[in-house]
Amino acid sequence: MEYDLILKNVGRFITLDQVEKEFFLSLFEVKRFNKKEFLLRAGDIARFDYFTNKGCLKIYKIDEKGTEHISMFAIEDWWSGDMASFILQKPSHYYIQALEASEVLQISRSNYDLLFEKIPKFERFYRILYQRSLVSFIERSDQNNSLHAEERYRSFIQKYPSLIHRVSQKNMAAYLGVTPEFLSVLRKKMLAK
Amino acid sequence: MEYDLILKNVGRFITLDQVEKEFFLSLFEVKRFNKKEFLLRAGDIARFDYFTNKGCLKIYKIDEKGTEHISMFAIEDWWSGDMASFILQKPSHYYIQALEASEVLQISRSNYDLLFEKIPKFERFYRILYQRSLVSFIERSDQNNSLHAEERYRSFIQKYPSLIHRVSQKNMAAYLGVTPEFLSVLRKKMLAK
DNA sequence: ATGATTTCTTAATATACCTTATTCTTTTCT
DNA sequence: AGAAAAGAATAAGGTATATTAAGAAATCAT
């Protein structure tokens, strides 16, 4: 039952027989993290790629001024990790931290390679997955450049309504790229309408 | 000779035999565009994905206020296109325009599908290509959130020194996400140092 | 080459967002 | 349950960048 979600996720793009399913799942480990626990810290080499089964992670970076910038939240059914560090096995610039008690499926770099070797169909799966991620990242990055903070906030709320109640305003601000103080002002202004 | 560059590009991630090379190339058409000519306009459905052989393209969007936002420049050896529109065959939100007289190799959606069907190895090629694009998009988008315009400009210059001389300041500003007037001020300030 | 168009510069004014500081509220820890 | 820590609200003053407008320089089209 820990595996239903990931099988369904994979099933969106490729079809697997029973043997393939079992092999695929054998490459993952189930891991649980408490709230605030780190899956990865800047400076470490990313040893795993993650699929969130339950809970919520934040993937973020701390800039020279010490400010936190959240790249994404990974809730149920989302893939995450620091791809650059995972692929090149070089120190990461990112932190990954559980915002809630979370359960993830993690795959190591060597198992990831093995997966492609044994079931080449997974090249297709990840090709499509990355293609889609790319599309939404480009879209988001264009939005960041053309919308003001208030519009970005509205757009986020509309796209991920459930997340508003799971994520603190502080984290929401770090995702939107504004200070918590300014987000607070925006919310007040929006309520007034 | 039109095909040397693309074969070398593909050769970074997968190895092809002669028959595969020829089939692969047969799926592309060579196209030439004059300066200012459009390869794609917002509202059209993206019929092709592009590899730039020579010249320079800009991929951009026009927001509600009428402001242009450049997602990327595609010079020699770069892939481009509007993936969302190309994959889903829905109207695009982007324009692609030649900034110089340019030569591209274009592949249609049906040939793209055929490529995966006939040479599954290309799933791997594109998996790796998209993975890398994703890494650099995320990196760029994080930079946009943590750096001021002057730092972004310096960083761009350092990363793509050749482009400064090929791209007008107006276009550079639209890429950096600032007005041309402000970029002009920045350049003056930077020269003063 | 000459005029027409586009790009670049400069400067004054305006605005979105930041910084810092204070208080209030909520959550966490023992 | 109470103390401590973290999050959220509010407000004053500051900075990065936008807007508007005008002139200078470069490029384009005949």
mmCIF file of N, CA and C in Angstrom, chain A residues 61 63-65 69-71 83-84 87-88 94 112 116 120 122-135 137-148 151 175-177, chain B residues 61 63-65 69-71 83-84 87-88 94 112 116 120 122-135 137-148 151 175-177:
data_model
loop_
_atom_site.group_PDB
_atom_site.id
_atom_site.type_symbol
_atom_site.label_atom_id
_atom_site.label_comp_id
_atom_site.label_asym_id
_atom_site.label_seq_id
_atom_site.Cartn_x
_atom_site.Cartn_y
_atom_site.Cartn_z
ATOM 1 N N LYS A 61 17.014 27.086 -0.988
ATOM 2 C CA LYS A 61 18.380 27.521 -1.104
ATOM 3 C C LYS A 61 18.531 28.716 -0.184
ATOM 4 N N ASP A 63 20.656 32.208 0.117
ATOM 5 C CA ASP A 63 21.590 33.043 -0.650
ATOM 6 C C ASP A 63 22.622 33.698 0.262
ATOM 7 N N GLU A 64 23.536 34.460 -0.348
ATOM 8 C CA GLU A 64 24.654 35.068 0.394
ATOM 9 C C GLU A 64 24.170 35.964 1.521
ATOM 10 N N LYS A 65 23.008 36.579 1.323
ATOM 11 C CA LYS A 65 22.485 37.466 2.359
ATOM 12 C C LYS A 65 21.786 36.685 3.470
ATOM 13 N N HIS A 69 15.159 30.865 -0.253
ATOM 14 C CA HIS A 69 14.355 30.884 -1.485
ATOM 15 C C HIS A 69 13.855 29.479 -1.764
ATOM 16 N N ILE A 70 12.541 29.300 -1.746
ATOM 17 C CA ILE A 70 11.974 27.970 -1.943
ATOM 18 C C ILE A 70 11.723 27.709 -3.430
ATOM 19 N N SER A 71 12.333 26.651 -3.951
ATOM 20 C CA SER A 71 12.137 26.293 -5.365
ATOM 21 C C SER A 71 10.811 25.600 -5.574
ATOM 22 N N MET A 83 18.550 17.537 -8.650
ATOM 23 C CA MET A 83 18.979 16.803 -9.829
ATOM 24 C C MET A 83 20.445 17.024 -10.153
ATOM 25 N N ALA A 84 20.886 18.279 -10.072
ATOM 26 C CA ALA A 84 22.268 18.582 -10.432
ATOM 27 C C ALA A 84 23.213 17.773 -9.559
ATOM 28 N N ILE A 87 22.823 13.835 -10.157
ATOM 29 C CA ILE A 87 23.371 13.335 -11.423
ATOM 30 C C ILE A 87 24.887 13.459 -11.459
ATOM 31 N N LEU A 88 25.401 14.627 -11.093
ATOM 32 C CA LEU A 88 26.841 14.860 -11.220
ATOM 33 C C LEU A 88 27.609 14.424 -9.985
ATOM 34 N N TYR A 94 21.345 23.015 -2.248
ATOM 35 C CA TYR A 94 19.971 23.047 -1.761
ATOM 36 C C TYR A 94 19.804 22.341 -0.411
ATOM 37 N N TYR A 112 19.056 4.066 -9.597
ATOM 38 C CA TYR A 112 18.482 4.877 -10.692
ATOM 39 C C TYR A 112 19.129 4.460 -12.024
ATOM 40 N N PHE A 116 17.361 2.157 -15.474
ATOM 41 C CA PHE A 116 17.406 2.414 -16.918
ATOM 42 C C PHE A 116 18.028 1.235 -17.658
ATOM 43 N N PRO A 120 14.479 -0.244 -19.929
ATOM 44 C CA PRO A 120 14.705 0.982 -20.717
ATOM 45 C C PRO A 120 13.440 1.818 -20.878
ATOM 46 N N PHE A 122 11.848 3.037 -18.726
ATOM 47 C CA PHE A 122 11.901 4.143 -17.775
ATOM 48 C C PHE A 122 12.602 5.380 -18.334
ATOM 49 N N GLU A 123 13.396 5.200 -19.365
ATOM 50 C CA GLU A 123 13.938 6.384 -20.044
ATOM 51 C C GLU A 123 12.755 7.212 -20.542
ATOM 52 N N ARG A 124 11.775 6.522 -21.082
ATOM 53 C CA ARG A 124 10.587 7.203 -21.581
ATOM 54 C C ARG A 124 9.818 7.877 -20.443
ATOM 55 N N PHE A 125 9.631 7.116 -19.372
ATOM 56 C CA PHE A 125 8.909 7.697 -18.248
ATOM 57 C C PHE A 125 9.555 9.003 -17.801
ATOM 58 N N TYR A 126 10.875 8.968 -17.560
ATOM 59 C CA TYR A 126 11.519 10.174 -17.059
ATOM 60 C C TYR A 126 11.629 11.241 -18.156
ATOM 61 N N ARG A 127 11.723 10.806 -19.395
ATOM 62 C CA ARG A 127 11.734 11.802 -20.481
ATOM 63 C C ARG A 127 10.457 12.643 -20.406
ATOM 64 N N ILE A 128 9.341 11.968 -20.284
ATOM 65 C CA ILE A 128 8.064 12.681 -20.255
ATOM 66 C C ILE A 128 7.916 13.478 -18.961
ATOM 67 N N LEU A 129 8.318 12.880 -17.844
ATOM 68 C CA LEU A 129 8.247 13.582 -16.561
ATOM 69 C C LEU A 129 9.065 14.869 -16.590
ATOM 70 N N TYR A 130 10.292 14.792 -17.063
ATOM 71 C CA TYR A 130 11.161 15.969 -17.083
ATOM 72 C C TYR A 130 10.661 17.001 -18.090
ATOM 73 N N GLN A 131 10.139 16.508 -19.185
ATOM 74 C CA GLN A 131 9.583 17.402 -20.186
ATOM 75 C C GLN A 131 8.457 18.238 -19.566
ATOM 76 N N ARG A 132 7.588 17.582 -18.844
ATOM 77 C CA ARG A 132 6.483 18.292 -18.211
ATOM 78 C C ARG A 132 6.957 19.231 -17.123
ATOM 79 N N SER A 133 7.932 18.775 -16.341
ATOM 80 C CA SER A 133 8.458 19.657 -15.295
ATOM 81 C C SER A 133 9.043 20.901 -15.924
ATOM 82 N N LEU A 134 9.735 20.697 -17.026
ATOM 83 C CA LEU A 134 10.354 21.807 -17.740
ATOM 84 C C LEU A 134 9.285 22.803 -18.163
ATOM 85 N N VAL A 135 8.227 22.312 -18.740
ATOM 86 C CA VAL A 135 7.127 23.183 -19.162
ATOM 87 C C VAL A 135 6.610 23.994 -17.985
ATOM 88 N N PHE A 137 8.092 24.665 -15.129
ATOM 89 C CA PHE A 137 9.111 25.575 -14.597
ATOM 90 C C PHE A 137 9.268 26.822 -15.452
ATOM 91 N N ILE A 138 9.240 26.642 -16.753
ATOM 92 C CA ILE A 138 9.377 27.782 -17.652
ATOM 93 C C ILE A 138 8.184 28.708 -17.466
ATOM 94 N N GLU A 139 7.017 28.108 -17.379
ATOM 95 C CA GLU A 139 5.804 28.888 -17.170
ATOM 96 C C GLU A 139 5.887 29.698 -15.871
ATOM 97 N N ARG A 140 6.322 29.027 -14.821
ATOM 98 C CA ARG A 140 6.408 29.714 -13.534
ATOM 99 C C ARG A 140 7.444 30.825 -13.582
ATOM 100 N N SER A 141 8.561 30.543 -14.215
ATOM 101 C CA SER A 141 9.615 31.537 -14.256
ATOM 102 C C SER A 141 9.169 32.743 -15.092
ATOM 103 N N ASP A 142 8.396 32.515 -16.153
ATOM 104 C CA ASP A 142 7.838 33.639 -16.911
ATOM 105 C C ASP A 142 6.847 34.432 -16.072
ATOM 106 N N GLN A 143 6.065 33.726 -15.298
ATOM 107 C CA GLN A 143 5.110 34.392 -14.407
ATOM 108 C C GLN A 143 5.827 35.285 -13.407
ATOM 109 N N ASN A 144 6.908 34.769 -12.848
ATOM 110 C CA ASN A 144 7.659 35.557 -11.885
ATOM 111 C C ASN A 144 8.139 36.861 -12.493
ATOM 112 N N ASN A 145 8.424 36.823 -13.793
ATOM 113 C CA ASN A 145 8.938 38.029 -14.424
ATOM 114 C C ASN A 145 7.850 38.986 -14.853
ATOM 115 N N SER A 146 6.637 38.485 -15.041
ATOM 116 C CA SER A 146 5.630 39.387 -15.595
ATOM 117 C C SER A 146 4.549 39.781 -14.590
ATOM 118 N N LEU A 147 4.473 39.064 -13.480
ATOM 119 C CA LEU A 147 3.420 39.392 -12.520
ATOM 120 C C LEU A 147 3.989 40.034 -11.257
ATOM 121 N N HIS A 148 3.188 40.871 -10.643
ATOM 122 C CA HIS A 148 3.551 41.417 -9.340
ATOM 123 C C HIS A 148 3.213 40.393 -8.264
ATOM 124 N N GLU A 151 -0.399 39.239 -7.748
ATOM 125 C CA GLU A 151 -0.905 38.382 -8.817
ATOM 126 C C GLU A 151 -0.301 36.985 -8.706
ATOM 127 N N TYR A 175 8.596 31.254 -1.055
ATOM 128 C CA TYR A 175 8.325 30.660 -2.364
ATOM 129 C C TYR A 175 8.003 31.739 -3.397
ATOM 130 N N LEU A 176 7.204 32.713 -2.976
ATOM 131 C CA LEU A 176 6.789 33.777 -3.896
ATOM 132 C C LEU A 176 7.915 34.770 -4.182
ATOM 133 N N GLY A 177 8.923 34.781 -3.333
ATOM 134 C CA GLY A 177 10.029 35.700 -3.538
ATOM 135 C C GLY A 177 9.783 37.071 -2.945
ATOM 136 N N LYS B 61 7.550 35.992 -24.898
ATOM 137 C CA LYS B 61 6.151 36.055 -24.558
ATOM 138 C C LYS B 61 5.800 37.520 -24.405
ATOM 139 N N ASP B 63 3.257 39.957 -22.323
ATOM 140 C CA ASP B 63 2.267 39.907 -21.237
ATOM 141 C C ASP B 63 1.111 40.870 -21.495
ATOM 142 N N GLU B 64 0.154 40.869 -20.558
ATOM 143 C CA GLU B 64 -1.074 41.667 -20.742
ATOM 144 C C GLU B 64 -0.765 43.153 -20.926
ATOM 145 N N LYS B 65 0.314 43.604 -20.285
ATOM 146 C CA LYS B 65 0.653 45.024 -20.405
ATOM 147 C C LYS B 65 1.385 45.315 -21.718
ATOM 148 N N HIS B 69 8.883 39.442 -22.714
ATOM 149 C CA HIS B 69 9.746 38.710 -21.779
ATOM 150 C C HIS B 69 10.427 37.577 -22.525
ATOM 151 N N ILE B 70 11.735 37.616 -22.588
ATOM 152 C CA ILE B 70 12.476 36.602 -23.342
ATOM 153 C C ILE B 70 12.837 35.423 -22.430
ATOM 154 N N SER B 71 12.402 34.226 -22.800
ATOM 155 C CA SER B 71 12.710 33.024 -22.015
ATOM 156 C C SER B 71 14.124 32.548 -22.280
ATOM 157 N N MET B 83 7.583 23.710 -25.948
ATOM 158 C CA MET B 83 7.310 22.316 -25.625
ATOM 159 C C MET B 83 5.840 22.079 -25.306
ATOM 160 N N ALA B 84 5.254 22.968 -24.527
ATOM 161 C CA ALA B 84 3.859 22.767 -24.122
ATOM 162 C C ALA B 84 2.967 22.673 -25.355
ATOM 163 N N ILE B 87 3.871 19.490 -27.616
ATOM 164 C CA ILE B 87 3.452 18.193 -27.072
ATOM 165 C C ILE B 87 1.930 18.071 -27.026
ATOM 166 N N LEU B 88 1.281 19.089 -26.511
ATOM 167 C CA LEU B 88 -0.167 18.993 -26.321
ATOM 168 C C LEU B 88 -0.947 19.436 -27.555
ATOM 169 N N TYR B 94 3.813 31.686 -26.951
ATOM 170 C CA TYR B 94 5.145 32.218 -27.243
ATOM 171 C C TYR B 94 5.329 32.651 -28.684
ATOM 172 N N TYR B 112 8.754 13.331 -34.548
ATOM 173 C CA TYR B 112 9.275 13.234 -33.176
ATOM 174 C C TYR B 112 8.754 11.941 -32.538
ATOM 175 N N PHE B 116 10.966 8.130 -31.523
ATOM 176 C CA PHE B 116 10.958 7.323 -30.300
ATOM 177 C C PHE B 116 10.532 5.898 -30.598
ATOM 178 N N PRO B 120 14.344 3.719 -29.817
ATOM 179 C CA PRO B 120 14.013 4.024 -28.414
ATOM 180 C C PRO B 120 15.166 4.688 -27.668
ATOM 181 N N PHE B 122 16.491 7.214 -28.299
ATOM 182 C CA PHE B 122 16.256 8.652 -28.235
ATOM 183 C C PHE B 122 15.442 9.073 -27.021
ATOM 184 N N GLU B 123 14.719 8.140 -26.434
ATOM 185 C CA GLU B 123 14.082 8.445 -25.153
ATOM 186 C C GLU B 123 15.179 8.835 -24.169
ATOM 187 N N ARG B 124 16.255 8.092 -24.207
ATOM 188 C CA ARG B 124 17.374 8.382 -23.321
ATOM 189 C C ARG B 124 17.991 9.742 -23.642
ATOM 190 N N PHE B 125 18.226 9.965 -24.923
ATOM 191 C CA PHE B 125 18.808 11.250 -25.304
ATOM 192 C C PHE B 125 17.995 12.414 -24.763
ATOM 193 N N TYR B 126 16.702 12.385 -25.037
ATOM 194 C CA TYR B 126 15.870 13.505 -24.594
ATOM 195 C C TYR B 126 15.678 13.509 -23.080
ATOM 196 N N ARG B 127 15.697 12.333 -22.481
ATOM 197 C CA ARG B 127 15.610 12.296 -21.015
ATOM 198 C C ARG B 127 16.765 13.102 -20.420
ATOM 199 N N ILE B 128 17.959 12.842 -20.927
ATOM 200 C CA ILE B 128 19.134 13.531 -20.393
ATOM 201 C C ILE B 128 19.120 15.007 -20.772
ATOM 202 N N LEU B 129 18.730 15.295 -21.999
ATOM 203 C CA LEU B 129 18.659 16.688 -22.445
ATOM 204 C C LEU B 129 17.687 17.501 -21.585
ATOM 205 N N TYR B 130 16.511 16.963 -21.349
ATOM 206 C CA TYR B 130 15.508 17.683 -20.563
ATOM 207 C C TYR B 130 15.930 17.789 -19.102
ATOM 208 N N GLN B 131 16.566 16.753 -18.627
ATOM 209 C CA GLN B 131 17.062 16.762 -17.260
ATOM 210 C C GLN B 131 18.040 17.924 -17.077
ATOM 211 N N ARG B 132 18.948 18.060 -18.019
ATOM 212 C CA ARG B 132 19.936 19.137 -17.931
ATOM 213 C C ARG B 132 19.293 20.500 -18.094
ATOM 214 N N SER B 133 18.339 20.604 -19.012
ATOM 215 C CA SER B 133 17.647 21.890 -19.192
ATOM 216 C C SER B 133 16.948 22.282 -17.912
ATOM 217 N N LEU B 134 16.348 21.293 -17.291
ATOM 218 C CA LEU B 134 15.638 21.523 -16.040
ATOM 219 C C LEU B 134 16.595 22.064 -14.991
ATOM 220 N N VAL B 135 17.737 21.440 -14.866
ATOM 221 C CA VAL B 135 18.737 21.912 -13.910
ATOM 222 C C VAL B 135 19.096 23.363 -14.183
ATOM 223 N N PHE B 137 17.393 25.648 -15.860
ATOM 224 C CA PHE B 137 16.243 26.534 -15.668
ATOM 225 C C PHE B 137 15.998 26.819 -14.194
ATOM 226 N N ILE B 138 16.091 25.794 -13.382
ATOM 227 C CA ILE B 138 15.880 25.982 -11.953
ATOM 228 C C ILE B 138 16.943 26.919 -11.398
ATOM 229 N N GLU B 139 18.171 26.690 -11.820
ATOM 230 C CA GLU B 139 19.271 27.537 -11.382
ATOM 231 C C GLU B 139 19.035 28.993 -11.772
ATOM 232 N N ARG B 140 18.628 29.192 -13.015
ATOM 233 C CA ARG B 140 18.396 30.554 -13.481
ATOM 234 C C ARG B 140 17.243 31.196 -12.734
ATOM 235 N N SER B 141 16.205 30.420 -12.520
ATOM 236 C CA SER B 141 15.052 30.985 -11.854
ATOM 237 C C SER B 141 15.375 31.327 -10.398
ATOM 238 N N ASP B 142 16.231 30.525 -9.755
ATOM 239 C CA ASP B 142 16.681 30.872 -8.405
ATOM 240 C C ASP B 142 17.516 32.138 -8.419
ATOM 241 N N GLN B 143 18.351 32.272 -9.420
ATOM 242 C CA GLN B 143 19.175 33.478 -9.547
ATOM 243 C C GLN B 143 18.300 34.713 -9.689
ATOM 244 N N ASN B 144 17.275 34.601 -10.517
ATOM 245 C CA ASN B 144 16.376 35.733 -10.700
ATOM 246 C C ASN B 144 15.761 36.183 -9.399
ATOM 247 N N ASN B 145 15.550 35.232 -8.494
ATOM 248 C CA ASN B 145 14.922 35.594 -7.237
ATOM 249 C C ASN B 145 15.899 36.117 -6.214
ATOM 250 N N SER B 146 17.175 35.781 -6.350
ATOM 251 C CA SER B 146 18.088 36.171 -5.279
ATOM 252 C C SER B 146 19.053 37.277 -5.688
ATOM 253 N N LEU B 147 19.187 37.548 -6.981
ATOM 254 C CA LEU B 147 20.144 38.570 -7.394
ATOM 255 C C LEU B 147 19.445 39.834 -7.899
ATOM 256 N N HIS B 148 20.100 40.949 -7.721
ATOM 257 C CA HIS B 148 19.617 42.192 -8.305
ATOM 258 C C HIS B 148 20.017 42.243 -9.776
ATOM 259 N N GLU B 151 23.690 42.222 -10.792
ATOM 260 C CA GLU B 151 24.359 40.935 -10.598
ATOM 261 C C GLU B 151 23.920 39.928 -11.666
ATOM 262 N N TYR B 175 15.385 39.969 -21.562
ATOM 263 C CA TYR B 175 15.798 38.679 -21.008
ATOM 264 C C TYR B 175 16.033 38.793 -19.504
ATOM 265 N N LEU B 176 16.681 39.879 -19.102
ATOM 266 C CA LEU B 176 17.016 40.055 -17.681
ATOM 267 C C LEU B 176 15.804 40.434 -16.850
ATOM 268 N N GLY B 177 14.753 40.892 -17.499
ATOM 269 C CA GLY B 177 13.554 41.272 -16.772
ATOM 270 C C GLY B 177 13.605 42.692 -16.227
#
